[in-house]
XYZ file of C-alpha atoms in Angstrom:
143
model
C -123.544 7.971 10.786
C -122.362 7.643 7.141
C -119.293 5.599 6.322
C -116.247 7.773 5.738
C -113.296 5.898 4.171
C -109.810 6.663 5.404
C -107.770 8.733 2.957
C -105.345 6.637 0.919
C -102.296 7.927 -0.889
C -101.766 5.891 -4.055
C -98.172 7.140 -4.199
C -97.561 5.833 -0.680
C -99.305 2.561 -1.480
C -97.018 1.957 -4.482
C -93.976 2.976 -2.435
C -94.924 0.468 0.281
C -95.451 -2.322 -2.262
C -92.040 -1.680 -3.845
C -90.468 -1.745 -0.387
C -92.105 -5.122 0.331
C -90.833 -6.517 -2.987
C -87.324 -5.334 -2.154
C -87.448 -6.769 1.365
C -88.567 -10.121 -0.010
C -85.786 -10.086 -2.601
C -83.150 -9.301 0.012
C -84.206 -12.286 2.099
C -84.531 -14.638 -0.897
C -82.059 -16.370 -3.169
C -83.006 -14.094 -6.097
C -81.460 -10.834 -7.302
C -84.507 -9.703 -9.290
C -88.067 -10.574 -10.178
C -89.689 -9.991 -13.552
C -93.464 -9.584 -13.520
C -95.443 -9.441 -16.721
C -99.154 -9.904 -16.108
C -101.214 -6.689 -15.946
C -102.174 -7.420 -12.337
C -98.593 -8.015 -11.194
C -97.186 -4.983 -13.024
C -99.886 -2.780 -11.474
C -99.187 -4.190 -8.004
C -95.402 -3.822 -8.302
C -95.191 -0.439 -10.035
C -98.492 1.388 -9.726
C -98.705 1.547 -13.519
C -101.732 0.116 -15.274
C -101.599 -0.320 -19.031
C -105.109 -0.276 -20.440
C -104.081 -1.971 -23.726
C -102.467 -4.796 -21.704
C -105.765 -5.299 -19.874
C -107.640 -5.542 -23.166
C -105.216 -7.477 -25.380
C -103.675 -10.759 -24.229
C -100.654 -10.474 -26.547
C -99.687 -6.981 -25.361
C -96.219 -7.585 -23.967
C -94.621 -5.519 -21.233
C -92.814 -6.227 -17.992
C -91.412 -4.771 -14.794
C -88.023 -5.798 -13.434
C -87.704 -5.241 -9.706
C -84.366 -5.399 -7.898
C -83.305 -4.261 -4.455
C -82.108 -0.981 -6.020
C -84.645 -0.130 -8.700
C -87.785 -0.862 -10.652
C -87.331 -0.869 -14.426
C -89.962 -1.371 -17.092
C -90.019 -2.713 -20.637
C -93.036 -1.226 -22.414
C -94.391 -0.548 -25.888
C -93.550 3.016 -26.928
C -97.226 3.947 -26.575
C -96.941 3.241 -22.826
C -93.870 5.455 -22.337
C -95.733 8.675 -21.427
C -98.448 6.993 -19.310
C -95.767 5.110 -17.336
C -93.972 8.404 -16.647
C -97.285 9.932 -15.546
C -97.691 6.993 -13.142
C -94.361 7.851 -11.521
C -91.862 5.634 -13.332
C -88.643 7.533 -14.092
C -87.958 7.886 -17.848
C -84.462 6.403 -17.375
C -86.063 3.271 -15.890
C -88.164 2.616 -19.004
C -86.921 0.642 -22.010
C -89.448 1.189 -24.814
C -89.901 -0.776 -28.015
C -91.875 -0.272 -31.210
C -92.959 2.989 -32.799
C -95.316 5.617 -31.448
C -95.420 9.390 -31.864
C -96.246 11.871 -29.106
C -97.250 15.492 -29.515
C -97.114 18.388 -27.114
C -94.607 19.193 -24.419
C -93.825 16.206 -22.224
C -90.997 13.898 -21.214
C -92.299 11.459 -23.835
C -91.049 13.749 -26.606
C -87.514 12.690 -25.683
C -88.335 9.069 -26.526
C -85.469 7.358 -28.310
C -86.632 3.899 -29.381
C -83.775 1.491 -29.981
C -85.750 -1.739 -30.213
C -88.285 -3.036 -32.696
C -89.673 -5.669 -30.351
C -90.162 -6.777 -26.765
C -87.309 -9.305 -26.867
C -84.646 -6.734 -27.744
C -85.890 -4.272 -25.144
C -86.005 -6.973 -22.453
C -82.448 -8.058 -23.274
C -81.230 -4.478 -22.855
C -83.128 -3.965 -19.611
C -81.695 -7.189 -18.189
C -78.130 -5.992 -18.821
C -78.795 -3.328 -16.185
C -79.803 -5.891 -13.554
C -77.144 -6.683 -10.978
C -76.820 -10.378 -10.278
C -77.956 -13.329 -12.282
C -80.617 -15.093 -10.231
C -83.895 -13.844 -11.652
C -87.367 -15.090 -10.769
C -89.739 -14.742 -13.737
C -93.508 -14.645 -13.956
C -93.992 -16.119 -17.446
C -97.713 -15.238 -17.796
C -97.154 -12.187 -19.994
C -93.821 -13.044 -21.626
C -94.018 -14.135 -25.269
C -93.247 -17.808 -25.939
C -90.195 -16.871 -28.069
C -88.668 -15.105 -25.061
C -84.977 -14.156 -24.888
């Protein structure tokens, strides 16, 4: 009899991971966690940035709280992150990139030239002040 794998919903898998993150945060001393390595961002959000996998100095991050999951990404990752299920309002982009066609990415309003400025803005939306940070993907001149 051939092996038949059980069907897996990637949407449900990501939802379950976010729920586990939130449960852990609620029972910890922290209000938020910032993850920045490609593996951690994929695990926490379901979004995989191919440039981040290929280029070590490709900065982006996810900020997970009990209420939400926000992302700080290069403008080029704005549309792919939306396609992966991240709400446009939960994305703080930086840098310049141009999109064509009809998509939510066409509404991109970039207010930051660099990762540091975008991260600062995203952190102003985080409730609480106790933040656990994975420094692996954060630039050394971090905010």
